[in-house]
Tab-separated table of C-alpha atoms in Angstrom:
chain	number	residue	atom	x	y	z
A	14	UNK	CA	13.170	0.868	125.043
A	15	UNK	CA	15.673	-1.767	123.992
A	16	UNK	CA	13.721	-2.131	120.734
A	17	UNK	CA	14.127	1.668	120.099
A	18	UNK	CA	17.801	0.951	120.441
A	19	UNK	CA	18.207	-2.274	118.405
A	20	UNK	CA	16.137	-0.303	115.747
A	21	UNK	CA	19.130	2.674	115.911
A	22	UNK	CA	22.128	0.323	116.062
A	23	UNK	CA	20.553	-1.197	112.822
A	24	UNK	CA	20.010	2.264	110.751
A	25	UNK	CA	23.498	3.524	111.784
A	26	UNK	CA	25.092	0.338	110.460
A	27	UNK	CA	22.497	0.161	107.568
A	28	UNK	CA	23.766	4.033	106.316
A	29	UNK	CA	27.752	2.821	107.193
A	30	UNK	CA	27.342	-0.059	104.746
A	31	UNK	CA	25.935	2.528	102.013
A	32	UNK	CA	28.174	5.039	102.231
A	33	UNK	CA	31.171	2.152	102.097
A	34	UNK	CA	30.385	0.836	98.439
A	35	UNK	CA	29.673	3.924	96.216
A	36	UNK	CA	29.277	3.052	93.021
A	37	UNK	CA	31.441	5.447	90.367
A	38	UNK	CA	30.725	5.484	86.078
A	39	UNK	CA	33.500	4.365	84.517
A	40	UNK	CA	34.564	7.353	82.591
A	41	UNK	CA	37.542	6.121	79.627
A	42	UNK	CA	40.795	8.381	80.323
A	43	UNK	CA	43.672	9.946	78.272
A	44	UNK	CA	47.338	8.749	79.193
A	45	UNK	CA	47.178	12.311	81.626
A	46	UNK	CA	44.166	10.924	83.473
A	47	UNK	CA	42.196	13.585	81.497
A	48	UNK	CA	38.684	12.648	80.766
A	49	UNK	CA	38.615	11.286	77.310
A	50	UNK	CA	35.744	13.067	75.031
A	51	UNK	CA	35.293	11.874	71.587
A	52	UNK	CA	33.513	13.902	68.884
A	53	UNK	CA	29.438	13.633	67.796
A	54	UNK	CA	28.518	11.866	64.939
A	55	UNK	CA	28.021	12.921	61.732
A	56	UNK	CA	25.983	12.635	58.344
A	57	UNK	CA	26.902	14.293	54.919
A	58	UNK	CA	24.956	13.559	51.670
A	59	UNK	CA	24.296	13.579	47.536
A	60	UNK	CA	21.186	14.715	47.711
A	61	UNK	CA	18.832	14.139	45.432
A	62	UNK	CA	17.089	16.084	42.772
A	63	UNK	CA	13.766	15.157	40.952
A	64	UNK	CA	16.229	14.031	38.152
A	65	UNK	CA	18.163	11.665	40.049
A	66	UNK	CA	17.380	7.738	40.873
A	67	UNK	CA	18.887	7.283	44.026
A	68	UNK	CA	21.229	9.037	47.195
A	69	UNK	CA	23.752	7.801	48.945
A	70	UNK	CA	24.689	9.350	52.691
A	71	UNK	CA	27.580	9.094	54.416
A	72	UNK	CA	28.403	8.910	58.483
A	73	UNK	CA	31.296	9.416	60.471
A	74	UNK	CA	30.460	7.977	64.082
A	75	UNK	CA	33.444	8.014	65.976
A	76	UNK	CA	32.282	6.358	69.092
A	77	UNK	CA	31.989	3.398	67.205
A	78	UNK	CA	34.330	0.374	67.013
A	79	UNK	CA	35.733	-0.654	63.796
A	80	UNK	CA	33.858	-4.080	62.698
A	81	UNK	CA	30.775	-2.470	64.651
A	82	UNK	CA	27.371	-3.487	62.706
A	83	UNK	CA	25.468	-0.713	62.360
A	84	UNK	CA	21.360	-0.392	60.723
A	85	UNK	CA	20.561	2.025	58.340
A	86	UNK	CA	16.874	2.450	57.970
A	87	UNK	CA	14.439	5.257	56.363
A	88	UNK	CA	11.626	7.063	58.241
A	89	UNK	CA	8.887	8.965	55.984
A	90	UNK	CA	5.536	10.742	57.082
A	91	UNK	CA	2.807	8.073	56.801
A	92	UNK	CA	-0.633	7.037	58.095
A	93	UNK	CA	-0.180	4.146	59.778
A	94	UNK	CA	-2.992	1.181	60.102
A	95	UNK	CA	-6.189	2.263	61.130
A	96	UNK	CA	-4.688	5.987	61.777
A	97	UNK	CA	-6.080	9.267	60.400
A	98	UNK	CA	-2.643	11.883	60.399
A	99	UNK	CA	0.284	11.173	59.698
A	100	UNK	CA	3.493	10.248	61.537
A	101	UNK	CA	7.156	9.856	60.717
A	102	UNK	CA	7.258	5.661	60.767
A	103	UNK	CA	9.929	3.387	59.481
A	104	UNK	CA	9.466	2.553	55.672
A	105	UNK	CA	9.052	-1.246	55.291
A	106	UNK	CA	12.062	-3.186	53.943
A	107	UNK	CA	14.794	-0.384	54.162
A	108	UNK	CA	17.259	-1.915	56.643
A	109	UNK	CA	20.132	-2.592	55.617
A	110	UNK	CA	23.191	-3.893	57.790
A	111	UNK	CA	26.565	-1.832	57.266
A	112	UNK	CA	30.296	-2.608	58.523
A	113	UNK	CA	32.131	0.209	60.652
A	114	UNK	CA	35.203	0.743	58.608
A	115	UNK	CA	38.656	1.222	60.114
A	116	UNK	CA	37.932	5.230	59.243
A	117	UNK	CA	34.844	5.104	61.580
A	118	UNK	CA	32.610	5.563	58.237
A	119	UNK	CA	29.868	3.811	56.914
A	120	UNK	CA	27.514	4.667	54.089
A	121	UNK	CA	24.322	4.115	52.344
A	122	UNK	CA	22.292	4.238	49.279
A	123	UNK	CA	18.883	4.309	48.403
A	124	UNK	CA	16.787	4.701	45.495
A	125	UNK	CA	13.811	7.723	45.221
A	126	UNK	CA	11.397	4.586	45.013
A	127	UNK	CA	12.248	3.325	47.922
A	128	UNK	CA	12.662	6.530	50.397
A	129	UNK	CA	9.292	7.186	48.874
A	130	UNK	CA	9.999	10.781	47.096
A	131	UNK	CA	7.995	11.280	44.185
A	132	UNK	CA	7.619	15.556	44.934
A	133	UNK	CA	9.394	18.126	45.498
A	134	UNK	CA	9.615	18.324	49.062
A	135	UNK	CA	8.797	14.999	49.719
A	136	UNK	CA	11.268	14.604	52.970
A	137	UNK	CA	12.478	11.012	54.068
A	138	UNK	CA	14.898	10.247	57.370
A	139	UNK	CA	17.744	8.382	57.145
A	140	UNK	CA	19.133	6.638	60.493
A	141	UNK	CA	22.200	4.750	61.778
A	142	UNK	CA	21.517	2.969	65.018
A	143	UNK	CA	23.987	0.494	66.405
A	144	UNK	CA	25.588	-0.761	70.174
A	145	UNK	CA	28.424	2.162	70.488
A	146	UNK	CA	26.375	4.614	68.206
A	147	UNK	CA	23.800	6.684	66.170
A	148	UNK	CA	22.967	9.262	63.533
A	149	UNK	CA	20.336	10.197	61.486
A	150	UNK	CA	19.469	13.263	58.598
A	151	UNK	CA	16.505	14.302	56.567
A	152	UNK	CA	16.431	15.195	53.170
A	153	UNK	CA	14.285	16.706	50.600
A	154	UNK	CA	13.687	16.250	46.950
A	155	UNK	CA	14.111	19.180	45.135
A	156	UNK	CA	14.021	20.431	41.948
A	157	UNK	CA	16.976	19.689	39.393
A	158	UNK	CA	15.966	22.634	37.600
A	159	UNK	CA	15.943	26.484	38.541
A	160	UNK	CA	15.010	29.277	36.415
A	161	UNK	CA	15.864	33.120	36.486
A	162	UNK	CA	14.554	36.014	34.712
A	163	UNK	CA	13.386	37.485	32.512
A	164	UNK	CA	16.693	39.570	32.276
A	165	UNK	CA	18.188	41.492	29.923
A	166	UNK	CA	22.024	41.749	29.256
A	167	UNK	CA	22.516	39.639	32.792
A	168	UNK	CA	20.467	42.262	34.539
A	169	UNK	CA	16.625	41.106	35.457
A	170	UNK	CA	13.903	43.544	34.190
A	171	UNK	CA	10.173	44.217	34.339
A	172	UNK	CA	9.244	43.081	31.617
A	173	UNK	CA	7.265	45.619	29.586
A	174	UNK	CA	5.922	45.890	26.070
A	175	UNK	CA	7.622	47.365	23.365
A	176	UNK	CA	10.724	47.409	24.972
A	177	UNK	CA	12.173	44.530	23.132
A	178	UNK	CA	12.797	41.042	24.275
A	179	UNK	CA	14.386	39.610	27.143
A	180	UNK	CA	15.438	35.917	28.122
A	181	UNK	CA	15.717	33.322	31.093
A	182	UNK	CA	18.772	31.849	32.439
A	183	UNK	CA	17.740	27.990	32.921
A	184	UNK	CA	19.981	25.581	34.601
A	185	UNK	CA	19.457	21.891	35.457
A	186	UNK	CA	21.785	20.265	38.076
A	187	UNK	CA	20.982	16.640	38.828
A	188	UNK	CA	23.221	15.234	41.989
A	189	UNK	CA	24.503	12.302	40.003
A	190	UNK	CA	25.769	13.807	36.446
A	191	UNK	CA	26.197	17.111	34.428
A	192	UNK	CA	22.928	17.723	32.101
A	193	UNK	CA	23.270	17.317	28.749
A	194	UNK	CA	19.617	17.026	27.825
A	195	UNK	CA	17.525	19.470	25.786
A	196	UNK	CA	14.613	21.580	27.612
A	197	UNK	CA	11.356	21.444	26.496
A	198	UNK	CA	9.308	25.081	26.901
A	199	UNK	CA	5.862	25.133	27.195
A	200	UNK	CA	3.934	28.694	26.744
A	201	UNK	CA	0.287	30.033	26.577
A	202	UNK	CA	-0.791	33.687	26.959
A	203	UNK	CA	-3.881	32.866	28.862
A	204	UNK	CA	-4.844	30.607	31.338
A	205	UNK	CA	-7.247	28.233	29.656
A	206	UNK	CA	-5.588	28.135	26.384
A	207	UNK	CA	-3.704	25.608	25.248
A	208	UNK	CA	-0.238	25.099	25.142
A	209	UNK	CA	2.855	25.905	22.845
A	210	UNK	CA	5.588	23.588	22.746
A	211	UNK	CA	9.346	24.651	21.909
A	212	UNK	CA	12.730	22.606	22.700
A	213	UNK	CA	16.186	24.443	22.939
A	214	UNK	CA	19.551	23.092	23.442
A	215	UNK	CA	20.787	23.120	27.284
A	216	UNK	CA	21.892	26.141	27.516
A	217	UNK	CA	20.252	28.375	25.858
A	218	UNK	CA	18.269	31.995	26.706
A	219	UNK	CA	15.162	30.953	26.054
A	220	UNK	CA	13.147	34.042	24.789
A	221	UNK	CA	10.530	36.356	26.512
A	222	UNK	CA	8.861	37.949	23.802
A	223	UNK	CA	6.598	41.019	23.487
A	224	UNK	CA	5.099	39.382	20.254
A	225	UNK	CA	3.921	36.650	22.587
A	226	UNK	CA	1.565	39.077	24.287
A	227	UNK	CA	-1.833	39.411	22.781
A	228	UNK	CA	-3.636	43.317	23.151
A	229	UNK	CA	-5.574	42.803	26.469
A	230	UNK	CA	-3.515	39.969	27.760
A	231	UNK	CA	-0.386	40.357	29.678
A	232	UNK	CA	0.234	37.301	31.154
A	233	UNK	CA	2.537	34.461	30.055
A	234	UNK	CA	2.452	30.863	31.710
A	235	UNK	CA	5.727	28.646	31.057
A	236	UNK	CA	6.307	25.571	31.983
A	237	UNK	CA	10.097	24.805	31.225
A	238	UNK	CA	10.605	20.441	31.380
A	239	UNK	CA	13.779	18.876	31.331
A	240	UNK	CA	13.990	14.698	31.502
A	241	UNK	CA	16.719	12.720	32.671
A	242	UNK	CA	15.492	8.902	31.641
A	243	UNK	CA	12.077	8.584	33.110
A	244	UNK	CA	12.559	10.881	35.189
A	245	UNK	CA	11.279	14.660	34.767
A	246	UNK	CA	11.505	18.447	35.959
A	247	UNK	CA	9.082	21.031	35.912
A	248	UNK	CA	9.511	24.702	36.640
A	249	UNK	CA	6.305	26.430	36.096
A	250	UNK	CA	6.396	30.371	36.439
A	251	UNK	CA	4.412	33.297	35.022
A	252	UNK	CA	5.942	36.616	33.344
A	253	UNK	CA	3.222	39.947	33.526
A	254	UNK	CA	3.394	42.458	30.515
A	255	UNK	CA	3.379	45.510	32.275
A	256	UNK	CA	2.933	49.324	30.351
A	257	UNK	CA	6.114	50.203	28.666
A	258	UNK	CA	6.909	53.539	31.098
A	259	UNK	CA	10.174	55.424	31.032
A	260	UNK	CA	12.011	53.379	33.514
A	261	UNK	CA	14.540	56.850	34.117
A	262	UNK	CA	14.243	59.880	35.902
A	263	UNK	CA	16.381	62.454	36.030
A	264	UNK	CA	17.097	66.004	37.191
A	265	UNK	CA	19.441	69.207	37.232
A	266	UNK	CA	19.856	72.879	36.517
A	267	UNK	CA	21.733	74.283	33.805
A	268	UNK	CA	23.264	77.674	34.899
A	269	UNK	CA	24.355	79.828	32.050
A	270	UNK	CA	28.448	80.103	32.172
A	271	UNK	CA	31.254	78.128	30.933
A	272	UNK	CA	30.950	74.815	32.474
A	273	UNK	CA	27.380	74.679	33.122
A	274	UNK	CA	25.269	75.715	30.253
A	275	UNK	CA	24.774	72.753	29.093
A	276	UNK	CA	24.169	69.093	29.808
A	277	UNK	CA	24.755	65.288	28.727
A	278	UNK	CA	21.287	63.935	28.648
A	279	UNK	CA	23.008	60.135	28.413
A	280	UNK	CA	24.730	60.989	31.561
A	281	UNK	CA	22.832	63.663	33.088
A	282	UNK	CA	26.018	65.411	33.657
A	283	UNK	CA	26.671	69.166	33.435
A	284	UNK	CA	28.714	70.525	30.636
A	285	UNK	CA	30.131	73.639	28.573
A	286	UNK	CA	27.277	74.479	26.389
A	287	UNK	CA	29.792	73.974	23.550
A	288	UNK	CA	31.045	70.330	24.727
A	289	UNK	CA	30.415	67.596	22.201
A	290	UNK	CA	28.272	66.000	24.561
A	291	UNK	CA	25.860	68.789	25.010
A	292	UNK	CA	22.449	67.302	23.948
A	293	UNK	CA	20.679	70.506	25.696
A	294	UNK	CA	22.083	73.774	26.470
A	295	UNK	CA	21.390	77.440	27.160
A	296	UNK	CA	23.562	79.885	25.179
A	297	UNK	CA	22.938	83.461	26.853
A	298	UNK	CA	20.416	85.239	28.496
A	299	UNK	CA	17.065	84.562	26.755
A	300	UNK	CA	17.332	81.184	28.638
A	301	UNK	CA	16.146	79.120	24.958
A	302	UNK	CA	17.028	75.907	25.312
A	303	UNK	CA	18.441	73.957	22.004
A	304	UNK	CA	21.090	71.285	21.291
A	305	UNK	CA	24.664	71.975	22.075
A	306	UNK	CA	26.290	74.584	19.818
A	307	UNK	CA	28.597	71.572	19.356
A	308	UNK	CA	26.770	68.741	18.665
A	309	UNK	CA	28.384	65.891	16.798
A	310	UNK	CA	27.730	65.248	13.368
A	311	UNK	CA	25.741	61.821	14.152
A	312	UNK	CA	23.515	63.662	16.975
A	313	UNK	CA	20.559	65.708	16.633
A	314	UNK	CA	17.586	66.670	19.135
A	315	UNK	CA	14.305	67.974	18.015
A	316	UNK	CA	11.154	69.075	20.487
A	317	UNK	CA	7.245	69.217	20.318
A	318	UNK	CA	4.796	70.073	22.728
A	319	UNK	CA	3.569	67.778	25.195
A	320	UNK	CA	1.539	67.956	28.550
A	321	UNK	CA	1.790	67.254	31.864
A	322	UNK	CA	-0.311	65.001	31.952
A	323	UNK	CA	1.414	62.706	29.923
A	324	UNK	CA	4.666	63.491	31.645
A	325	UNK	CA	3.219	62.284	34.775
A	326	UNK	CA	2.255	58.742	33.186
A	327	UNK	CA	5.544	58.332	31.609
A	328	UNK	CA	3.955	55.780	29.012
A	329	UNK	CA	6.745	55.483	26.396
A	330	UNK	CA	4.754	54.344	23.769
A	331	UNK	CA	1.592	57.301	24.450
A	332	UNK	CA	4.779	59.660	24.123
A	333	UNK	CA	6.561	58.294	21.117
A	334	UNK	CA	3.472	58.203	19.000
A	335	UNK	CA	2.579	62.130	20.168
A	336	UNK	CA	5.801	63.504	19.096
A	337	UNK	CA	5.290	61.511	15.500
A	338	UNK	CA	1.920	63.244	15.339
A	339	UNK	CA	3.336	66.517	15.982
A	340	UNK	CA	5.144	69.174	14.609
A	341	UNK	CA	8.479	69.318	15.602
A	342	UNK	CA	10.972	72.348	16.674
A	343	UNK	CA	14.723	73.047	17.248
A	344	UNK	CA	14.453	74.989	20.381
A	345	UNK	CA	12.119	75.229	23.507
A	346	UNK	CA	11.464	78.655	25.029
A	347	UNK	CA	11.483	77.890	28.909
A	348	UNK	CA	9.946	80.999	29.887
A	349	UNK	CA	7.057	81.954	27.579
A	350	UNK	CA	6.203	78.352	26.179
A	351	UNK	CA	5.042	75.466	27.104
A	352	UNK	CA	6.669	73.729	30.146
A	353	UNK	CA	6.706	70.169	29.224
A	354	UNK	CA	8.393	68.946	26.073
A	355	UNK	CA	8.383	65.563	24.008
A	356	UNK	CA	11.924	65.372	22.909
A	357	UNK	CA	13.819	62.853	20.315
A	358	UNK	CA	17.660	62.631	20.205
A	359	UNK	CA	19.041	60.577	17.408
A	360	UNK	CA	22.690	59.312	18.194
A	361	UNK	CA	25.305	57.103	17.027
A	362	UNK	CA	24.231	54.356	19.386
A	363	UNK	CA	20.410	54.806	18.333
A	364	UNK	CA	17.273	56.811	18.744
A	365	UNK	CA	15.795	57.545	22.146
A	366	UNK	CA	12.713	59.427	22.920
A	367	UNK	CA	12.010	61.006	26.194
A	368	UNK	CA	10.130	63.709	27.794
A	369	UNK	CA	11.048	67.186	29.488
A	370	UNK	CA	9.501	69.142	32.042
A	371	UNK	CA	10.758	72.604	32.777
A	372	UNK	CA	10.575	72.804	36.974
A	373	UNK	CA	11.678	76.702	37.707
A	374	UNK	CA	13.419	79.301	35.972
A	375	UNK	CA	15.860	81.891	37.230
A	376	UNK	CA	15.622	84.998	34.245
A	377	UNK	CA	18.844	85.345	32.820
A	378	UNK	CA	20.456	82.618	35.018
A	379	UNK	CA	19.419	79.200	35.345
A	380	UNK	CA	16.879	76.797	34.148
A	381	UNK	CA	15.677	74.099	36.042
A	382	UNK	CA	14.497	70.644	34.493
A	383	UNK	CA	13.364	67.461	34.925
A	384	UNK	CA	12.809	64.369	31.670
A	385	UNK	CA	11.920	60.842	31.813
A	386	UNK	CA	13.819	58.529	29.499
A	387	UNK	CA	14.858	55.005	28.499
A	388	UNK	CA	12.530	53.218	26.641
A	389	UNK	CA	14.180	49.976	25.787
A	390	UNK	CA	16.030	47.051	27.698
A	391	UNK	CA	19.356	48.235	24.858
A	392	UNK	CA	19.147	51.525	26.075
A	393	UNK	CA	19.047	51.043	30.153
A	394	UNK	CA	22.646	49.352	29.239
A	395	UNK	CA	23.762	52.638	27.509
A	396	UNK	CA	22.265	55.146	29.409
A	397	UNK	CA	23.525	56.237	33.520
């Protein structure tokens, strides 16, 4: 029994004694008393393009203490010794000792040889690691170079035959310095023939051609370089030549009256039958459709017969060549002739062919239509 005791006495005094000498972090303070929280570090950087040599990052680690050393070191996928996948390891003979400025700032550069980036998307990991504090950030190499297109008049198109030609935008931004290099472009219409080389001045649309585009082959490879030193840029992409269709569609109803006999086939907007801008209208009952009892001098429209059919493909090219082979006419009789109509206008801004298909027809009121138009890039900028 008195061993049961002396074994209590001792636990009591045992639990006293811990809960006497607690022992508390010592969290640092503001002049309130207010815990004092600092801010997390922080890593900015160049970058680097596959036209630069080297990067530089920058960290801001303010839980250091000015004259703090820190170690910068790089980390890259690799297979280490005797290993079969890869892991993200420290690059051998990267460190490299920095000084904790009185800014809390230190910063680091490396060249693309050592961080190991010789692809685009190569990725290597930069790290600080000191006593008081740490960062670290990955970066990529990407490409200097960037390519848009093929556009026409700023706007990108599908490209198409016999539409005309189009361009790309290319621009090259190493990190380090403003290009001033040429670029080299490299075309074939084919995959296993060989190459064409061209060089342009930075800066300029380089050309997407129709003439490029051999019957039965409508795809074009390019490869467009650009070289900084010895080191080089490669944007590969691939433009297909698709059939040259009417690209717009439009529709309405011309009702025979005063404001809405006729209509604007740039626009598609109803006017008077005897507007200046009446390309088609109906003048009275007989529902004939003709130009616009007003036409200007510099614009005339002329109709032949067509199909529907080849309204339904919409291939500019079928359609120009079937109104050259036929036998053209001033007017179109919506009601006893044929329902679809090739039709060419020839205007101040140029010639346009298109195609009209007669949808419904009120007798003695209103004729109902549909066409298909805009054949070119020049004419998608002139025509709404």
């Amino acid at each position: 029994m008195k061993n049961k005791i002396g074994l209590t006495l001792v636990t009591i005094i045992s639990l006293l004694q811990s809960c006497s000498k607690q022992e508390y972090v010592d969290i640092p303070k503001n002049m309130d008393g207010s815990a004092y929280i600092t801010t997390v570090a922080s890593t900015t950087t160049t970058g680097v393009t596959t036209l630069d040599d080297d990067f530089t990052v920058f960290a801001t680690l303010p839980n250091a203490k000015v004259g703090d050393e820190m170690v910068a070191e790089l980390l890259a996928q690799q297979i280490p010794a005797g290993g079969s996948a890869t892991q993200l390891l420290p690059i051998a003979g990267t460190q490299k000792k920095l000084t904790v400025g009185s800014d809390f700032k230190v910063s680091v550069t490396y060249t693309r040889a050592q961080a190991l980036l010789i692809k685009p998307n190569d990725v290597v990991t930069v790290t600080f690691a000191g006593k008081t504090e740490s960062a670290f950030i990955s970066i990529p190499l990407v490409l200097a170079g960037s390519v848009k297109g093929p556009l026409y008049g700023g706007t990108a198109v599908n490209f198409r035959r016999y539409s005309g030609d189009a361009y790309f935008d290319v621009v090259v931004a190493p990190k380090k310095a403003t290009y001033t290099g040429t670029i080299t472009v490299l075309k074939k219409n084919g995959i296993n023939l060989a190459w064409n080389s061209t060089s342009y001045a930075y800066g300029t649309k380089v050309p997407v051609s129709e003439s490029d585009f051999a019957v039965g082959k409508d795809t074009m490879y390019y490869a467009i370089i650009s070289k900084v030193n010895t080191n080089s840029d490669t944007v590969r992409m691939s433009v297909i030549a698709t059939a040259p269709l009417f690209q717009l569609t439009k529709s309405g109803t011309m009702v025979l009256g005063a404001t809405t006999g006729g209509v604007n086939v740039m626009s598609n907007s109803a006017v008077s039958a005897k507007d200046t801008l009446a390309i088609l209208s109906i003048k009275d009952a007989s529902l004939k459709i003709k130009g616009g009892d007003s036409l200007r001098a510099t614009t005339t429209i002329s109709f032949v017969p067509s199909t529907s059919a080849l309204y339904a493909a919409g291939n500019a090219a079928d359609i120009q060549a079937a109104f050259d082979a036929g036998t053209s006419t001033s007017t179109i009789d919506p009601i006893a002739g044929v329902p679809v109509n090739i039709f060419k206008i020839v205007d101040a801004s140029g010639t346009y062919y298109g195609i009209l298909s007669i949808t419904s027809v009120v007798p003695g009121t209103s004729v109902a239509y549909a066409y298909k138009i805009g054949s070119t890039y020049a004419q998608l900028a002139i025509l709404k």
